[in-house]
Amino acid sequence: MIKKIIAKKILSKSKALSLKTKFLTSKHYNTLIEEDCDAYDNLGNLLFRFRKNAIPFDILKSGVDAFESSIELTESRGSASGSSHKRIRKDGSISNITVGNKVESGSVGYMDSGAMVKYCRKTAFARNHFDKFKDGVPFVQFVDKKYKELCPKHYEKQKAIADGTNKNYVIDGTSFTTVTVNKNFRTACHQDAGDFKEGFGNLIVYREGNYDGGFFVMPEYGIAIDLHNTDILFADVHKWHANTEFTNCSDDWLRVSFVMYYRENMIKCSSPKQELQKTKIEKTGYLTL
Ligand SMILES: [Fe+2]
């Protein structure tokens, strides 16, 4: 039996905005979702679909084993890390690179041109550990299948743009270009950016040891969701969201979370050969043929 809720907004736009980069707690929700549930706003827009036991454990574990080594300490997670500011150079000037707090996070799959690197490419993980990356593809394909099944309208649009993208930058047979992998990372309040806006977000969590909390909370609606192994959440990640604190953690506690998405600028990627030319132009200032 799938519970259906119409979620009322409990925060004004400005109140919600004031939560940006803040860490949220049990004060920010009044409903905790622990079973299958579909939630809509009062206009009938889908807010989330949550399904227990949707991913076979062996497929989940193969994804964890494959992608875990992509995780590194990084300051590239922006407001989700609890801070987002321009990097200050040693000479005191302000660079155009945005950085945040250091968190354990990785990127799997492909990246488009950004502030640091001006061409489309494999992520460092996919480049340096291509066999491992390949081993995790069935996990991504499984999530893609659930996406199609549970959010068909959003999926159709995302799959169309993925199908129109140079296939060297799309995870084989899916609507995703990239997977973010986070370890024991309590995200601060943020809205996702850089993903395909007409798509729908997702979250998968792998847990070891024991901990409580770490709920996915949508403060505007006062709703939190408790994800366990093999659960899947599709959520409107363009709404404000965060994790609550982790409590009662055993010494061996582990939480690896996965977010799979299509990077919106990847439709502009050319063939790898042409992208390589861009690196040469960037390095030398000349197009070398
Ligand atoms: Fe997010």
Coordinates of C-alpha atoms and ligand atoms in Angstrom, one line a residue:
M1 CA 0.0 0.0 0.0
I2 CA 1.5 3.3 -1.1
K3 CA 0.7 6.2 1.2
K4 CA -0.2 9.4 -0.7
I5 CA 0.2 12.8 0.8
I6 CA -0.6 16.4 -0.3
A7 CA 2.1 18.4 1.4
K8 CA 1.4 21.9 2.6
K9 CA 4.0 24.6 2.6
I10 CA 4.9 25.5 6.2
L11 CA 7.6 28.1 5.3
S12 CA 7.5 31.3 3.3
K13 CA 9.9 31.7 0.4
S14 CA 12.1 34.1 2.4
K15 CA 12.1 31.9 5.5
A16 CA 13.1 28.9 3.3
L17 CA 15.9 30.9 1.7
S18 CA 17.3 31.9 5.1
L19 CA 18.0 28.2 5.7
K20 CA 20.5 28.1 2.8
T21 CA 23.9 26.5 4.0
K22 CA 22.3 25.9 7.5
F23 CA 22.3 22.5 9.1
L24 CA 18.8 21.2 9.8
T25 CA 17.5 19.3 12.7
S26 CA 14.3 17.6 14.1
K27 CA 12.9 21.1 14.4
H28 CA 12.6 21.3 10.7
Y29 CA 10.1 18.5 10.1
N30 CA 7.0 17.2 11.7
T31 CA 6.4 14.1 9.5
L32 CA 8.9 11.3 9.2
I33 CA 8.4 9.0 6.2
E34 CA 9.6 5.4 6.7
E35 CA 7.3 3.5 4.3
D36 CA 6.4 3.7 0.6
C37 CA 5.0 7.1 -0.1
D38 CA 4.1 9.5 -2.9
A39 CA 3.9 13.2 -2.0
Y40 CA 2.5 16.1 -4.1
D41 CA 2.3 19.8 -3.4
N42 CA -1.1 21.5 -3.3
L43 CA -0.9 22.2 -7.1
G44 CA -0.5 18.5 -7.8
N45 CA 3.2 18.7 -8.6
L46 CA 5.2 15.6 -7.6
L47 CA 7.5 16.3 -4.6
F48 CA 8.8 12.8 -4.1
R49 CA 8.3 9.1 -4.5
F50 CA 9.8 6.8 -1.9
R51 CA 10.0 3.1 -2.3
K52 CA 11.4 0.5 0.2
N53 CA 13.3 -2.5 -1.0
A54 CA 13.4 -1.3 -4.6
I55 CA 17.0 -2.2 -5.4
P56 CA 18.3 -5.8 -5.0
F57 CA 21.0 -5.8 -2.4
D58 CA 23.6 -7.4 -4.6
I59 CA 23.1 -4.6 -7.2
L60 CA 23.4 -1.9 -4.6
K61 CA 26.5 -3.5 -3.1
S62 CA 28.1 -3.9 -6.5
G63 CA 27.6 -0.1 -7.0
V64 CA 29.1 0.6 -3.6
D65 CA 32.2 -1.6 -4.3
A66 CA 32.7 -0.1 -7.7
F67 CA 32.2 3.6 -6.9
E68 CA 33.5 3.9 -3.3
S69 CA 37.0 4.6 -4.3
S70 CA 35.9 7.8 -6.1
I71 CA 35.4 9.4 -2.7
E72 CA 38.0 12.0 -1.7
L73 CA 38.2 15.1 0.4
T74 CA 36.9 17.9 -1.6
E75 CA 35.8 21.5 -1.2
S76 CA 33.8 21.5 -4.4
R77 CA 30.3 20.8 -3.0
G78 CA 29.2 24.4 -2.5
S79 CA 26.3 25.2 -0.3
A80 CA 25.5 21.6 0.4
S81 CA 28.8 21.5 2.5
G82 CA 27.5 24.3 4.7
S83 CA 29.6 27.1 3.1
S84 CA 29.9 28.5 -0.4
H85 CA 32.3 31.3 -1.2
K86 CA 34.9 32.5 -3.7
R87 CA 38.4 31.2 -3.2
I88 CA 40.8 33.8 -1.8
R89 CA 44.2 33.7 -3.5
K90 CA 47.4 33.8 -1.5
D91 CA 47.8 37.5 -2.5
G92 CA 44.4 38.3 -1.0
S93 CA 42.6 38.7 -4.4
I94 CA 39.3 36.9 -5.0
S95 CA 39.3 34.1 -7.7
N96 CA 36.2 33.1 -9.7
I97 CA 36.3 29.6 -8.3
T98 CA 33.7 28.8 -5.7
V99 CA 34.7 26.6 -2.8
G100 CA 33.0 25.2 0.3
N101 CA 33.8 23.2 3.4
K102 CA 35.9 20.0 3.0
V103 CA 33.7 16.9 2.7
E104 CA 34.2 13.3 1.6
S105 CA 32.7 13.1 -1.9
G106 CA 33.4 11.7 -5.3
S107 CA 32.2 12.1 -8.9
V108 CA 31.7 9.2 -11.2
G109 CA 31.1 9.3 -15.0
Y110 CA 31.5 12.5 -17.0
M111 CA 31.9 16.3 -16.5
D112 CA 31.3 19.2 -18.7
S113 CA 33.3 22.4 -19.0
G114 CA 33.6 24.3 -15.7
A115 CA 35.5 27.0 -14.0
M116 CA 38.6 24.8 -13.6
V117 CA 38.6 22.7 -16.7
K118 CA 37.2 24.0 -20.0
Y119 CA 36.3 20.9 -21.8
C120 CA 34.0 17.8 -21.5
R121 CA 35.8 14.8 -20.1
K122 CA 35.6 11.6 -18.0
T123 CA 35.8 12.3 -14.3
A124 CA 39.2 11.5 -12.7
F125 CA 37.7 8.3 -11.3
A126 CA 36.4 7.1 -14.7
R127 CA 39.7 7.9 -16.3
N128 CA 41.9 6.3 -13.6
H129 CA 39.7 3.4 -12.6
F130 CA 37.8 2.6 -15.8
D131 CA 37.3 -1.1 -14.9
K132 CA 35.8 -0.1 -11.6
F133 CA 33.6 2.5 -13.3
K134 CA 32.4 -0.2 -15.7
D135 CA 31.6 -2.6 -12.8
G136 CA 29.2 0.0 -11.4
V137 CA 27.3 0.6 -14.6
P138 CA 24.6 -2.1 -14.0
F139 CA 23.8 -0.3 -10.7
V140 CA 23.3 3.0 -12.6
Q141 CA 21.2 1.1 -15.3
F142 CA 19.0 -0.4 -12.5
V143 CA 18.3 3.1 -11.0
D144 CA 17.6 4.4 -14.5
K145 CA 15.0 1.6 -15.0
K146 CA 13.3 2.6 -11.7
Y147 CA 13.4 6.2 -12.8
K148 CA 11.6 5.3 -16.0
E149 CA 9.1 3.2 -14.1
L150 CA 8.3 5.7 -11.2
C151 CA 8.7 9.1 -12.9
P152 CA 8.0 8.4 -16.6
K153 CA 7.2 12.0 -17.7
H154 CA 10.4 13.4 -16.2
Y155 CA 12.4 10.4 -17.5
E156 CA 11.2 10.8 -21.0
K157 CA 12.5 14.3 -21.2
Q158 CA 15.8 13.4 -19.6
K159 CA 16.3 10.3 -21.8
A160 CA 15.6 12.4 -24.9
I161 CA 18.4 14.9 -24.0
A162 CA 20.7 12.0 -23.0
D163 CA 20.0 10.3 -26.3
G164 CA 20.9 13.5 -28.1
T165 CA 24.2 13.9 -26.3
N166 CA 27.5 12.6 -27.6
K167 CA 27.4 9.0 -26.3
N168 CA 31.0 9.2 -25.0
Y169 CA 29.6 11.4 -22.2
V170 CA 26.5 9.4 -21.1
I171 CA 26.6 6.4 -18.8
D172 CA 25.8 3.5 -21.1
G173 CA 22.2 3.0 -21.9
T174 CA 21.0 5.5 -19.2
S175 CA 19.7 9.0 -18.9
F176 CA 22.6 9.9 -16.5
T177 CA 26.0 11.5 -17.2
T178 CA 27.3 11.7 -13.6
V179 CA 27.0 10.1 -10.2
T180 CA 27.8 12.0 -7.0
V181 CA 29.0 9.7 -4.2
N182 CA 29.1 11.1 -0.7
K183 CA 30.5 9.5 2.5
N184 CA 29.1 10.3 6.0
F185 CA 28.2 13.6 4.6
R186 CA 25.5 15.6 6.3
T187 CA 24.5 18.1 3.7
A188 CA 23.4 21.6 4.7
C189 CA 20.3 23.1 3.2
H190 CA 20.6 23.6 -0.5
Q191 CA 18.9 23.2 -3.9
D192 CA 20.7 21.2 -6.5
A193 CA 22.1 23.1 -9.5
G194 CA 23.7 22.1 -12.7
D195 CA 21.5 19.1 -13.3
F196 CA 18.8 18.9 -16.1
K197 CA 16.0 21.1 -14.8
E198 CA 13.1 19.2 -16.3
G199 CA 14.3 15.9 -14.8
F200 CA 13.7 14.5 -11.3
G201 CA 16.4 13.9 -8.7
N202 CA 17.2 10.6 -6.9
L203 CA 18.9 9.4 -3.7
I204 CA 20.2 5.9 -2.8
V205 CA 21.8 5.2 0.5
Y206 CA 24.1 2.3 1.6
R207 CA 24.5 1.8 5.3
E208 CA 26.9 -0.2 7.5
G209 CA 27.2 -0.3 11.3
N210 CA 24.5 1.7 13.1
Y211 CA 23.4 5.3 13.2
D212 CA 20.2 7.1 13.5
G213 CA 19.1 10.3 11.8
G214 CA 20.7 11.5 8.6
F215 CA 17.2 11.9 7.3
F216 CA 16.6 13.6 3.9
V217 CA 14.5 16.6 5.0
M218 CA 12.5 19.0 2.9
P219 CA 12.0 21.9 5.3
E220 CA 9.4 23.9 3.3
Y221 CA 7.0 21.0 3.7
G222 CA 8.1 19.8 7.1
I223 CA 8.8 16.3 5.8
A224 CA 11.8 14.0 6.4
I225 CA 12.5 10.6 4.9
D226 CA 14.6 7.8 6.5
L227 CA 16.5 5.9 3.8
H228 CA 17.9 2.4 4.4
N229 CA 19.7 -0.2 2.3
T230 CA 17.8 -1.0 -1.0
D231 CA 15.4 1.9 -0.7
I232 CA 15.1 4.5 -3.5
L233 CA 14.0 8.1 -3.3
F234 CA 13.0 10.2 -6.3
A235 CA 12.6 13.8 -5.1
D236 CA 12.4 17.3 -6.5
V237 CA 15.9 18.4 -5.6
H238 CA 15.2 21.9 -6.9
K239 CA 13.3 22.4 -3.6
W240 CA 15.3 23.1 -0.5
H241 CA 16.7 19.9 1.1
A242 CA 19.4 18.8 3.6
N243 CA 20.2 15.9 6.0
T244 CA 19.5 15.9 9.7
E245 CA 22.4 15.1 12.1
F246 CA 23.7 11.5 12.5
T247 CA 23.3 10.3 16.1
N248 CA 24.0 7.1 18.1
C249 CA 26.8 6.2 15.6
S250 CA 28.6 2.9 16.1
D251 CA 32.4 3.0 15.7
D252 CA 32.0 1.3 12.3
W253 CA 29.1 3.4 11.0
L254 CA 29.1 4.2 7.3
R255 CA 26.7 6.0 5.0
V256 CA 27.5 6.1 1.3
S257 CA 24.9 8.0 -0.7
F258 CA 24.5 8.2 -4.5
V259 CA 22.8 10.9 -6.6
M260 CA 22.6 10.2 -10.3
Y261 CA 21.9 13.0 -12.7
Y262 CA 22.3 14.5 -16.1
R263 CA 24.6 17.6 -16.2
E264 CA 22.6 20.1 -18.2
N265 CA 25.6 21.5 -20.2
M266 CA 26.6 18.1 -21.5
I267 CA 24.3 18.4 -24.5
K268 CA 27.0 20.9 -25.7
C269 CA 29.9 18.4 -25.6
S270 CA 31.5 17.6 -28.9
S271 CA 33.3 14.4 -29.8
P272 CA 36.3 13.5 -27.6
K273 CA 38.6 14.4 -30.4
Q274 CA 37.1 17.9 -30.7
E275 CA 37.1 18.3 -26.9
L276 CA 40.8 17.4 -26.9
Q277 CA 41.4 20.2 -29.4
K278 CA 39.8 22.6 -26.8
T279 CA 42.5 21.5 -24.3
K280 CA 45.2 22.3 -26.8
I281 CA 43.7 25.7 -27.5
E282 CA 43.5 26.4 -23.8
K283 CA 47.1 25.4 -23.2
T284 CA 48.7 27.0 -26.2
G285 CA 46.3 29.6 -27.3
Y286 CA 46.4 28.1 -30.8
L287 CA 44.4 25.5 -32.6
T288 CA 46.9 22.8 -33.6
L289 CA 45.8 20.4 -36.4
Ligands
FE1 FE 21.1 17.9 -3.1

